[in-house]
Amino acid sequence: MMGVMASEESRTVTSPQIRTPEAHTTTEPATRAWATRLLVVGIVLTALNLRPAITSLGALLEEVRDGLGMSGSVAGLLTSVPPLCFAVFGVTAPRLARRFGPAAVVCAGMVAIAAGLLVRPYTHSTAGFLAASALTLMGIAVSNVLMPVIVKRWFPDRVGSMTGLYSMALALGTALAAAVTVPMTEALGGSWQSGLAIWSLLGVVAIVPWIPFVRQRGARSAEQPGARSAGQPDGRSAEQPAGQREHARVAAPALRITRSGTAWALAVYFGLQATGAYITMGWMAQIFRDAGVPAGTAGLLLAVTMVMGVPLAFVIPRLATRLPHQGPIVIALGVCGLAGYAGLYLAPAAGSWAWALLLGISNCSFPLALTMVGMRSRTSAGVAQLSGFAQSTGYLISIPGPLLVGVLYQHSGGWSLPIGLMTALLIPQMVVGVLAGRNRTVEDEAAA
């Protein structure tokens, strides 16, 4: 059924094939194929950069706290900075994309990530560390919001597979940073500054594939390289000037997105899954270390949690697009999270590998949420608005979670209360996830 829907979705965003002058017929296919491959490389490299800033810090949080003299509450604030920045800066992404083009904004985001990661370990103060982290997270925020937009616009008939590829690369980058940051730090002489700064190189590499799209942001080769139809997504003629096509594509009338119950359900689901994910990335290694697990092993356990997203992030979006209702996937992921937290509470060290696996499965709510963003709107303009609303509102909801965990940990002297909080949040997450998974679109709800 969803395969039919995906086909229908493709027909809503493409117009019948438009004949072009004979001079274009030999050059356009080669140009489009080149642009498609380069765009896929850009998407993958961007996704690889969207979490190392967070998980590399989680692996070295104790060293950073000692080096900068942070208390547990301040460290909790530090783990709350990512969702705060995602909420504040993510809401600006659709507006920036309308003005400069999505590719230009993502390219600028990669520059911000690389610069922030290079600078923050050497600021020698908590305030400077937070400011440089905010610069990095600003780049991550706008890229987070625009990735579903880019997939929907340039790969409208492959939303599931391209979202899966992007999510898989994101999970790989997350796991890689968690797994190798500690040993890489030791190889670099034991300096946590070097261990964190080295990830800026990955950001530099990710800038390169977007440069041609920045320069050609209105050109036909950069507009929709992955679409199988030669028509334009806004239904306008191929001979229309590039600047006018770009303006028509991004200047669609805004939806009254707050009138959509599905948009609100998706935003809350996004926020609650983000709460669990950032608590996991920021604190799980510390939970294992406090249970007697060596630092290197704790980093590997965090990596196992993150690496579970590599295969599942590719499978879940493809499965989700084939189901009329994504509620069963929401429930299955939530149950795995409940089991993982129960184990973490009862026997954190003895069953550490099992709990890491279960929590890794549960954290795949993120690619599911991204997929539902693409499925709950019919057009790329709608996806841009829904993505900005769901992610910004969701990350705003998630801000208190990591901070509250730090406060509870410091004042209770253990992990019982924080783990209880994490477990309790999964219940409303499953409820709103089921509501967000219903087969409907925000355009219809906003109009009604």
CSV table of C-alpha atoms in Angstrom, one decimal:
chain,number,residue,atom,x,y,z
A,1,MET,CA,0.0,0.0,0.0
A,2,MET,CA,2.8,2.4,0.9
A,3,GLY,CA,4.6,1.6,-2.3
A,4,VAL,CA,1.5,2.8,-4.1
A,5,MET,CA,1.4,5.9,-1.9
A,6,ALA,CA,5.1,6.6,-2.6
A,7,SER,CA,4.3,6.4,-6.3
A,8,GLU,CA,1.4,8.8,-5.9
A,9,GLU,CA,3.7,11.1,-3.9
A,10,SER,CA,6.2,11.2,-6.7
A,11,ARG,CA,3.4,12.2,-9.2
A,12,THR,CA,2.3,15.1,-7.0
A,13,VAL,CA,5.7,16.7,-7.0
A,14,THR,CA,6.7,16.2,-10.7
A,15,SER,CA,5.1,17.4,-13.9
A,16,PRO,CA,4.9,15.5,-17.2
A,17,GLN,CA,8.2,15.2,-19.0
A,18,ILE,CA,9.0,18.4,-20.9
A,19,ARG,CA,10.8,18.2,-24.2
A,20,THR,CA,13.9,20.2,-24.4
A,21,PRO,CA,16.0,21.4,-27.3
A,22,GLU,CA,18.0,18.7,-29.0
A,23,ALA,CA,21.3,20.3,-27.9
A,24,HIS,CA,20.5,19.4,-24.3
A,25,THR,CA,19.7,15.7,-24.8
A,26,THR,CA,23.3,14.5,-24.9
A,27,THR,CA,24.6,16.7,-22.1
A,28,GLU,CA,21.8,16.6,-19.5
A,29,PRO,CA,21.9,12.9,-18.7
A,30,ALA,CA,25.6,12.9,-18.0
A,31,THR,CA,25.4,16.1,-16.0
A,32,ARG,CA,22.4,14.8,-14.0
A,33,ALA,CA,24.2,11.5,-13.2
A,34,TRP,CA,27.3,13.4,-12.1
A,35,ALA,CA,25.3,15.7,-9.9
A,36,THR,CA,23.3,12.8,-8.4
A,37,ARG,CA,26.5,11.0,-7.4
A,38,LEU,CA,28.1,14.1,-5.9
A,39,LEU,CA,24.9,14.9,-4.0
A,40,VAL,CA,24.7,11.4,-2.5
A,41,VAL,CA,28.3,11.8,-1.4
A,42,GLY,CA,27.5,15.2,0.2
A,43,ILE,CA,24.5,13.7,2.0
A,44,VAL,CA,26.5,10.8,3.4
A,45,LEU,CA,29.5,13.1,4.5
A,46,THR,CA,27.1,15.5,6.1
A,47,ALA,CA,25.3,12.8,8.0
A,48,LEU,CA,28.7,11.5,9.3
A,49,ASN,CA,29.3,14.9,10.8
A,50,LEU,CA,26.0,15.4,12.7
A,51,ARG,CA,26.9,13.5,15.9
A,52,PRO,CA,30.6,13.2,16.5
A,53,ALA,CA,30.6,16.6,18.3
A,54,ILE,CA,28.3,15.0,20.9
A,55,THR,CA,29.4,11.4,21.2
A,56,SER,CA,33.1,12.3,21.2
A,57,LEU,CA,32.4,14.6,24.2
A,58,GLY,CA,30.4,11.9,25.9
A,59,ALA,CA,33.3,9.5,25.7
A,60,LEU,CA,35.7,12.1,27.3
A,61,LEU,CA,33.2,13.9,29.6
A,62,GLU,CA,35.0,13.0,32.8
A,63,GLU,CA,38.3,14.3,31.4
A,64,VAL,CA,36.6,17.5,30.2
A,65,ARG,CA,34.9,18.1,33.5
A,66,ASP,CA,38.3,17.7,35.3
A,67,GLY,CA,40.1,19.9,32.8
A,68,LEU,CA,37.6,22.7,33.0
A,69,GLY,CA,36.6,22.3,36.6
A,70,MET,CA,32.9,21.5,35.8
A,71,SER,CA,30.4,20.4,38.5
A,72,GLY,CA,27.8,17.7,37.7
A,73,SER,CA,25.1,20.3,37.2
A,74,VAL,CA,27.3,22.2,34.7
A,75,ALA,CA,28.1,19.0,32.9
A,76,GLY,CA,24.4,18.4,32.7
A,77,LEU,CA,24.0,21.8,31.2
A,78,LEU,CA,26.6,20.9,28.7
A,79,THR,CA,24.7,17.8,27.6
A,80,SER,CA,21.6,20.0,27.3
A,81,VAL,CA,23.3,22.5,24.9
A,82,PRO,CA,22.7,20.3,21.8
A,83,PRO,CA,18.9,20.2,21.9
A,84,LEU,CA,18.9,23.9,22.9
A,85,CYS,CA,20.9,24.9,19.9
A,86,PHE,CA,18.9,22.6,17.6
A,87,ALA,CA,15.7,24.3,18.8
A,88,VAL,CA,17.0,27.8,18.5
A,89,PHE,CA,18.9,27.5,15.2
A,90,GLY,CA,16.9,24.8,13.5
A,91,VAL,CA,13.8,27.0,13.2
A,92,THR,CA,15.9,29.4,11.0
A,93,ALA,CA,16.8,26.7,8.5
A,94,PRO,CA,13.7,26.9,6.2
A,95,ARG,CA,14.0,30.7,6.0
A,96,LEU,CA,17.7,30.5,5.2
A,97,ALA,CA,17.1,27.9,2.6
A,98,ARG,CA,14.5,30.1,0.9
A,99,ARG,CA,17.0,32.9,0.7
A,100,PHE,CA,20.3,31.1,-0.1
A,101,GLY,CA,19.2,27.6,-1.2
A,102,PRO,CA,19.4,24.4,0.9
A,103,ALA,CA,22.9,23.4,-0.5
A,104,ALA,CA,24.4,26.8,0.5
A,105,VAL,CA,23.0,26.5,4.0
A,106,VAL,CA,24.2,22.9,4.5
A,107,CYS,CA,27.7,23.9,3.2
A,108,ALA,CA,27.8,26.8,5.6
A,109,GLY,CA,26.7,24.4,8.3
A,110,MET,CA,29.7,22.1,7.6
A,111,VAL,CA,32.0,25.1,7.9
A,112,ALA,CA,30.5,26.0,11.3
A,113,ILE,CA,30.9,22.4,12.5
A,114,ALA,CA,34.6,22.2,11.4
A,115,ALA,CA,35.4,25.6,13.0
A,116,GLY,CA,33.7,24.9,16.2
A,117,LEU,CA,35.2,21.5,16.7
A,118,LEU,CA,38.7,22.9,16.1
A,119,VAL,CA,38.3,25.8,18.5
A,120,ARG,CA,36.4,24.5,21.4
A,121,PRO,CA,39.0,22.3,23.1
A,122,TYR,CA,41.5,25.1,23.3
A,123,THR,CA,39.3,27.9,24.8
A,124,HIS,CA,40.5,26.9,28.3
A,125,SER,CA,37.2,28.0,30.0
A,126,THR,CA,33.8,26.5,30.4
A,127,ALA,CA,32.1,29.6,28.8
A,128,GLY,CA,34.4,29.4,25.8
A,129,PHE,CA,33.9,25.7,25.5
A,130,LEU,CA,30.1,26.2,25.5
A,131,ALA,CA,30.3,29.1,22.9
A,132,ALA,CA,32.4,27.0,20.5
A,133,SER,CA,30.1,24.1,21.0
A,134,ALA,CA,27.2,26.3,20.1
A,135,LEU,CA,28.9,27.3,16.8
A,136,THR,CA,29.3,23.6,15.9
A,137,LEU,CA,25.7,22.8,17.0
A,138,MET,CA,24.4,25.6,14.9
A,139,GLY,CA,25.8,24.0,11.8
A,140,ILE,CA,24.4,20.6,12.9
A,141,ALA,CA,21.0,22.2,13.6
A,142,VAL,CA,20.4,23.7,10.1
A,143,SER,CA,21.7,20.5,8.5
A,144,ASN,CA,19.4,18.4,10.6
A,145,VAL,CA,16.4,20.3,9.4
A,146,LEU,CA,17.4,20.5,5.7
A,147,MET,CA,18.4,16.9,5.1
A,148,PRO,CA,14.7,15.7,4.8
A,149,VAL,CA,14.1,18.7,2.6
A,150,ILE,CA,16.9,17.8,0.3
A,151,VAL,CA,15.9,14.2,0.1
A,152,LYS,CA,12.2,15.0,-0.6
A,153,ARG,CA,13.1,17.7,-3.2
A,154,TRP,CA,15.9,15.9,-5.1
A,155,PHE,CA,14.9,12.3,-4.5
A,156,PRO,CA,11.1,12.4,-4.4
A,157,ASP,CA,10.6,8.9,-5.6
A,158,ARG,CA,13.3,7.5,-3.2
A,159,VAL,CA,12.4,9.0,0.2
A,160,GLY,CA,12.6,5.7,2.1
A,161,SER,CA,15.9,4.5,0.7
A,162,MET,CA,17.7,7.9,0.8
A,163,THR,CA,16.5,8.6,4.3
A,164,GLY,CA,17.8,5.2,5.2
A,165,LEU,CA,21.2,5.9,3.7
A,166,TYR,CA,21.4,9.3,5.4
A,167,SER,CA,20.3,7.8,8.8
A,168,MET,CA,22.7,4.9,8.4
A,169,ALA,CA,25.6,7.3,7.8
A,170,LEU,CA,24.5,9.4,10.8
A,171,ALA,CA,24.5,6.3,13.0
A,172,LEU,CA,27.9,5.3,11.7
A,173,GLY,CA,29.4,8.7,12.5
A,174,THR,CA,27.8,8.6,15.9
A,175,ALA,CA,29.2,5.1,16.7
A,176,LEU,CA,32.6,5.8,15.2
A,177,ALA,CA,33.1,8.9,17.4
A,178,ALA,CA,32.1,6.9,20.5
A,179,ALA,CA,34.3,3.9,19.7
A,180,VAL,CA,37.6,5.6,18.7
A,181,THR,CA,37.7,8.9,20.6
A,182,VAL,CA,39.3,7.3,23.7
A,183,PRO,CA,41.9,5.2,21.9
A,184,MET,CA,42.6,8.0,19.5
A,185,THR,CA,43.1,10.4,22.4
A,186,GLU,CA,45.6,7.9,23.9
A,187,ALA,CA,47.4,7.6,20.6
A,188,LEU,CA,47.7,11.4,20.4
A,189,GLY,CA,49.4,11.6,23.8
A,190,GLY,CA,46.5,11.4,26.1
A,191,SER,CA,45.4,15.0,25.6
A,192,TRP,CA,41.6,15.3,25.6
A,193,GLN,CA,41.9,18.5,23.6
A,194,SER,CA,43.5,16.7,20.7
A,195,GLY,CA,41.0,13.9,20.9
A,196,LEU,CA,38.1,16.3,20.5
A,197,ALA,CA,39.8,18.6,17.9
A,198,ILE,CA,40.7,15.8,15.5
A,199,TRP,CA,37.0,15.5,14.5
A,200,SER,CA,37.1,18.9,12.8
A,201,LEU,CA,38.9,17.2,9.8
A,202,LEU,CA,35.8,15.2,9.0
A,203,GLY,CA,33.9,18.5,8.8
A,204,VAL,CA,36.4,20.0,6.4
A,205,VAL,CA,36.0,17.0,4.1
A,206,ALA,CA,32.2,17.4,4.1
A,207,ILE,CA,32.4,20.9,2.8
A,208,VAL,CA,33.8,19.9,-0.6
A,209,PRO,CA,30.9,18.1,-2.3
A,210,TRP,CA,28.5,21.0,-1.6
A,211,ILE,CA,30.6,23.6,-3.3
A,212,PRO,CA,29.3,22.9,-6.9
A,213,PHE,CA,25.7,23.1,-5.7
A,214,VAL,CA,26.3,26.4,-3.9
A,215,ARG,CA,27.6,27.8,-7.2
A,216,GLN,CA,24.8,26.3,-9.2
A,217,ARG,CA,21.9,26.6,-6.7
A,218,GLY,CA,19.4,27.5,-9.4
A,219,ALA,CA,20.9,25.4,-12.2
A,220,ARG,CA,19.0,22.5,-13.7
A,221,SER,CA,21.8,20.0,-12.9
A,222,ALA,CA,21.7,21.0,-9.2
A,223,GLU,CA,17.9,21.3,-8.9
A,224,GLN,CA,16.7,17.7,-8.9
A,225,PRO,CA,19.5,15.4,-9.9
A,226,GLY,CA,18.1,12.3,-8.3
A,227,ALA,CA,14.5,12.5,-9.7
A,228,ARG,CA,13.6,10.0,-12.4
A,229,SER,CA,11.4,12.4,-14.1
A,230,ALA,CA,12.8,15.2,-16.2
A,231,GLY,CA,10.1,17.6,-15.2
A,232,GLN,CA,10.4,20.3,-12.6
A,233,PRO,CA,9.1,19.7,-9.1
A,234,ASP,CA,7.0,22.8,-9.2
A,235,GLY,CA,5.5,22.0,-12.6
A,236,ARG,CA,7.2,24.9,-14.4
A,237,SER,CA,8.9,24.8,-17.7
A,238,ALA,CA,12.5,23.7,-18.0
A,239,GLU,CA,13.2,26.8,-20.1
A,240,GLN,CA,12.1,29.1,-17.2
A,241,PRO,CA,15.1,31.1,-15.8
A,242,ALA,CA,16.9,29.3,-13.0
A,243,GLY,CA,16.4,32.1,-10.5
A,244,GLN,CA,12.6,32.1,-11.1
A,245,ARG,CA,12.5,28.3,-10.7
A,246,GLU,CA,14.4,28.5,-7.5
A,247,HIS,CA,12.1,31.2,-6.2
A,248,ALA,CA,8.9,29.4,-7.2
A,249,ARG,CA,10.2,26.2,-5.5
A,250,VAL,CA,10.9,27.7,-2.1
A,251,ALA,CA,8.3,30.5,-1.9
A,252,ALA,CA,5.2,28.2,-1.6
A,253,PRO,CA,2.5,29.6,0.7
A,254,ALA,CA,3.2,28.7,4.3
A,255,LEU,CA,1.0,26.1,6.0
A,256,ARG,CA,-0.7,26.8,9.3
A,257,ILE,CA,1.3,24.0,10.7
A,258,THR,CA,0.2,24.5,14.3
A,259,ARG,CA,-3.3,23.6,13.3
A,260,SER,CA,-2.2,20.0,12.5
A,261,GLY,CA,-2.5,17.5,15.2
A,262,THR,CA,-0.1,15.2,13.4
A,263,ALA,CA,2.5,17.9,13.3
A,264,TRP,CA,2.2,18.3,17.1
A,265,ALA,CA,2.3,14.6,17.7
A,266,LEU,CA,5.4,14.3,15.5
A,267,ALA,CA,7.1,17.2,17.3
A,268,VAL,CA,6.5,15.7,20.7
A,269,TYR,CA,7.6,12.3,19.5
A,270,PHE,CA,10.8,13.9,18.1
A,271,GLY,CA,11.4,15.7,21.4
A,272,LEU,CA,11.0,12.7,23.6
A,273,GLN,CA,13.2,10.4,21.4
A,274,ALA,CA,15.8,13.2,21.3
A,275,THR,CA,15.7,13.4,25.1
A,276,GLY,CA,16.5,9.7,25.4
A,277,ALA,CA,19.1,9.9,22.7
A,278,TYR,CA,21.0,12.9,24.2
A,279,ILE,CA,20.8,11.4,27.7
A,280,THR,CA,22.3,8.2,26.3
A,281,MET,CA,25.0,10.0,24.3
A,282,GLY,CA,25.9,12.3,27.1
A,283,TRP,CA,25.7,10.0,30.2
A,284,MET,CA,25.6,6.3,29.3
A,285,ALA,CA,29.4,5.9,29.2
A,286,GLN,CA,29.5,7.6,32.7
A,287,ILE,CA,26.8,5.2,34.0
A,288,PHE,CA,29.0,2.2,33.0
A,289,ARG,CA,32.1,3.8,34.4
A,290,ASP,CA,30.4,4.4,37.7
A,291,ALA,CA,29.4,0.7,37.7
A,292,GLY,CA,33.0,-0.3,37.5
A,293,VAL,CA,33.4,-0.7,33.7
A,294,PRO,CA,36.8,0.6,32.4
A,295,ALA,CA,36.8,3.8,30.4
A,296,GLY,CA,37.7,2.2,27.1
A,297,THR,CA,35.1,-0.5,27.5
A,298,ALA,CA,32.5,2.1,28.4
A,299,GLY,CA,33.3,3.9,25.2
A,300,LEU,CA,32.9,0.7,23.3
A,301,LEU,CA,29.5,0.1,24.9
A,302,LEU,CA,28.4,3.5,23.9
A,303,ALA,CA,29.7,2.7,20.4
A,304,VAL,CA,27.7,-0.5,20.3
A,305,THR,CA,24.5,1.5,21.2
A,306,MET,CA,25.2,3.9,18.4
A,307,VAL,CA,26.3,1.3,15.8
A,308,MET,CA,23.0,-0.5,16.1
A,309,GLY,CA,21.6,2.4,14.2
A,310,VAL,CA,23.8,1.6,11.1
A,311,PRO,CA,21.9,-1.4,9.8
A,312,LEU,CA,18.6,-0.5,11.4
A,313,ALA,CA,18.6,3.1,10.2
A,314,PHE,CA,18.6,1.7,6.7
A,315,VAL,CA,16.0,-1.0,7.3
A,316,ILE,CA,13.5,1.0,9.4
A,317,PRO,CA,12.8,3.9,6.9
A,318,ARG,CA,12.3,1.4,4.1
A,319,LEU,CA,9.9,-0.7,6.2
A,320,ALA,CA,8.1,2.4,7.4
A,321,THR,CA,7.3,3.6,3.9
A,322,ARG,CA,5.7,0.2,3.2
A,323,LEU,CA,3.4,0.3,6.1
A,324,PRO,CA,0.1,2.2,6.3
A,325,HIS,CA,0.7,2.9,9.9
A,326,GLN,CA,4.1,3.3,11.6
A,327,GLY,CA,2.6,2.7,15.1
A,328,PRO,CA,3.8,-1.0,15.4
A,329,ILE,CA,7.4,0.1,14.8
A,330,VAL,CA,7.1,2.8,17.4
A,331,ILE,CA,5.9,0.3,20.0
A,332,ALA,CA,8.6,-2.2,19.2
A,333,LEU,CA,11.3,0.4,19.6
A,334,GLY,CA,9.8,1.6,22.9
A,335,VAL,CA,9.6,-1.9,24.4
A,336,CYS,CA,13.3,-2.4,23.6
A,337,GLY,CA,14.1,0.8,25.4
A,338,LEU,CA,12.1,-0.2,28.5
A,339,ALA,CA,14.0,-3.5,28.7
A,340,GLY,CA,17.3,-1.8,28.3
A,341,TYR,CA,16.7,0.7,31.1
A,342,ALA,CA,15.4,-2.0,33.3
A,343,GLY,CA,18.7,-3.9,32.8
A,344,LEU,CA,20.7,-0.8,33.3
A,345,TYR,CA,18.9,-0.3,36.6
A,346,LEU,CA,19.2,-3.9,37.9
A,347,ALA,CA,22.6,-5.0,36.6
A,348,PRO,CA,24.5,-2.3,34.7
A,349,ALA,CA,27.9,-4.0,34.6
A,350,ALA,CA,26.8,-7.7,34.4
A,351,GLY,CA,24.6,-7.3,31.4
A,352,SER,CA,26.2,-4.2,29.9
A,353,TRP,CA,26.5,-5.5,26.4
A,354,ALA,CA,22.8,-6.6,26.3
A,355,TRP,CA,21.6,-3.3,27.6
A,356,ALA,CA,23.8,-1.4,25.1
A,357,LEU,CA,22.2,-3.4,22.3
A,358,LEU,CA,18.6,-2.9,23.4
A,359,LEU,CA,19.1,0.8,23.9
A,360,GLY,CA,20.7,1.0,20.5
A,361,ILE,CA,17.6,-0.5,18.9
A,362,SER,CA,15.4,1.9,20.9
A,363,ASN,CA,17.5,4.9,19.7
A,364,CYS,CA,16.4,4.1,16.1
A,365,SER,CA,13.3,6.2,16.8
A,366,PHE,CA,15.3,9.0,15.2
A,367,PRO,CA,15.4,7.6,11.6
A,368,LEU,CA,11.8,6.6,12.0
A,369,ALA,CA,10.9,10.2,13.0
A,370,LEU,CA,12.8,11.6,10.0
A,371,THR,CA,11.0,9.2,7.7
A,372,MET,CA,7.6,10.2,9.1
A,373,VAL,CA,8.5,13.8,8.5
A,374,GLY,CA,8.9,13.0,4.8
A,375,MET,CA,5.7,10.9,4.7
A,376,ARG,CA,3.4,13.3,6.5
A,377,SER,CA,3.6,16.0,3.8
A,378,ARG,CA,3.0,15.8,0.1
A,379,THR,CA,5.4,18.5,-1.1
A,380,SER,CA,9.0,19.5,-0.4
A,381,ALA,CA,7.8,22.9,0.8
A,382,GLY,CA,5.5,21.2,3.3
A,383,VAL,CA,8.4,18.9,4.4
A,384,ALA,CA,10.6,22.0,4.9
A,385,GLN,CA,8.0,23.6,7.2
A,386,LEU,CA,7.1,20.3,9.0
A,387,SER,CA,10.8,19.5,9.5
A,388,GLY,CA,11.6,22.9,10.9
A,389,PHE,CA,8.5,22.8,13.2
A,390,ALA,CA,8.9,19.2,14.4
A,391,GLN,CA,12.7,19.4,15.0
A,392,SER,CA,12.8,22.8,16.6
A,393,THR,CA,9.8,22.2,18.8
A,394,GLY,CA,11.0,18.7,19.6
A,395,TYR,CA,14.5,19.8,20.5
A,396,LEU,CA,13.0,22.5,22.7
A,397,ILE,CA,11.0,19.8,24.5
A,398,SER,CA,14.2,17.8,25.0
A,399,ILE,CA,16.3,20.5,26.6
A,400,PRO,CA,15.4,19.8,30.3
A,401,GLY,CA,16.1,16.0,30.1
A,402,PRO,CA,19.9,15.8,30.1
A,403,LEU,CA,20.2,18.7,32.5
A,404,LEU,CA,17.7,17.1,34.9
A,405,VAL,CA,19.7,13.8,34.7
A,406,GLY,CA,22.8,15.7,35.8
A,407,VAL,CA,21.0,17.4,38.7
A,408,LEU,CA,19.5,14.1,39.9
A,409,TYR,CA,22.8,12.3,39.6
A,410,GLN,CA,24.6,15.0,41.6
A,411,HIS,CA,22.1,15.3,44.4
A,412,SER,CA,21.1,11.6,44.7
A,413,GLY,CA,24.6,10.3,44.4
A,414,GLY,CA,23.6,7.5,42.0
A,415,TRP,CA,21.8,6.5,38.9
A,416,SER,CA,18.5,5.1,40.2
A,417,LEU,CA,16.5,8.3,39.8
A,418,PRO,CA,17.9,9.3,36.4
A,419,ILE,CA,17.2,5.8,35.0
A,420,GLY,CA,13.7,6.0,36.4
A,421,LEU,CA,13.2,9.3,34.6
A,422,MET,CA,14.4,7.9,31.3
A,423,THR,CA,12.1,4.9,31.7
A,424,ALA,CA,9.1,7.0,32.5
A,425,LEU,CA,9.6,9.2,29.4
A,426,LEU,CA,9.3,6.2,27.1
A,427,ILE,CA,5.6,5.8,27.8
A,428,PRO,CA,4.4,9.1,26.4
A,429,GLN,CA,6.9,8.7,23.6
A,430,MET,CA,5.1,5.6,22.4
A,431,VAL,CA,1.7,7.2,22.7
A,432,VAL,CA,2.5,10.2,20.6
A,433,GLY,CA,4.5,8.1,18.2
A,434,VAL,CA,1.5,6.0,17.4
A,435,LEU,CA,-0.5,9.2,16.8
A,436,ALA,CA,2.2,10.6,14.5
A,437,GLY,CA,2.3,7.3,12.5
A,438,ARG,CA,-1.3,7.6,11.3
A,439,ASN,CA,-1.7,7.8,7.5
A,440,ARG,CA,-2.5,11.5,6.9
A,441,THR,CA,-0.8,14.7,5.8
A,442,VAL,CA,-0.3,18.0,7.5
A,443,GLU,CA,-1.6,19.9,4.4
A,444,ASP,CA,-5.0,18.3,4.8
A,445,GLU,CA,-5.1,18.9,8.6
A,446,ALA,CA,-4.0,22.5,8.3
A,447,ALA,CA,-6.6,23.2,5.6
A,448,ALA,CA,-9.4,21.6,7.7
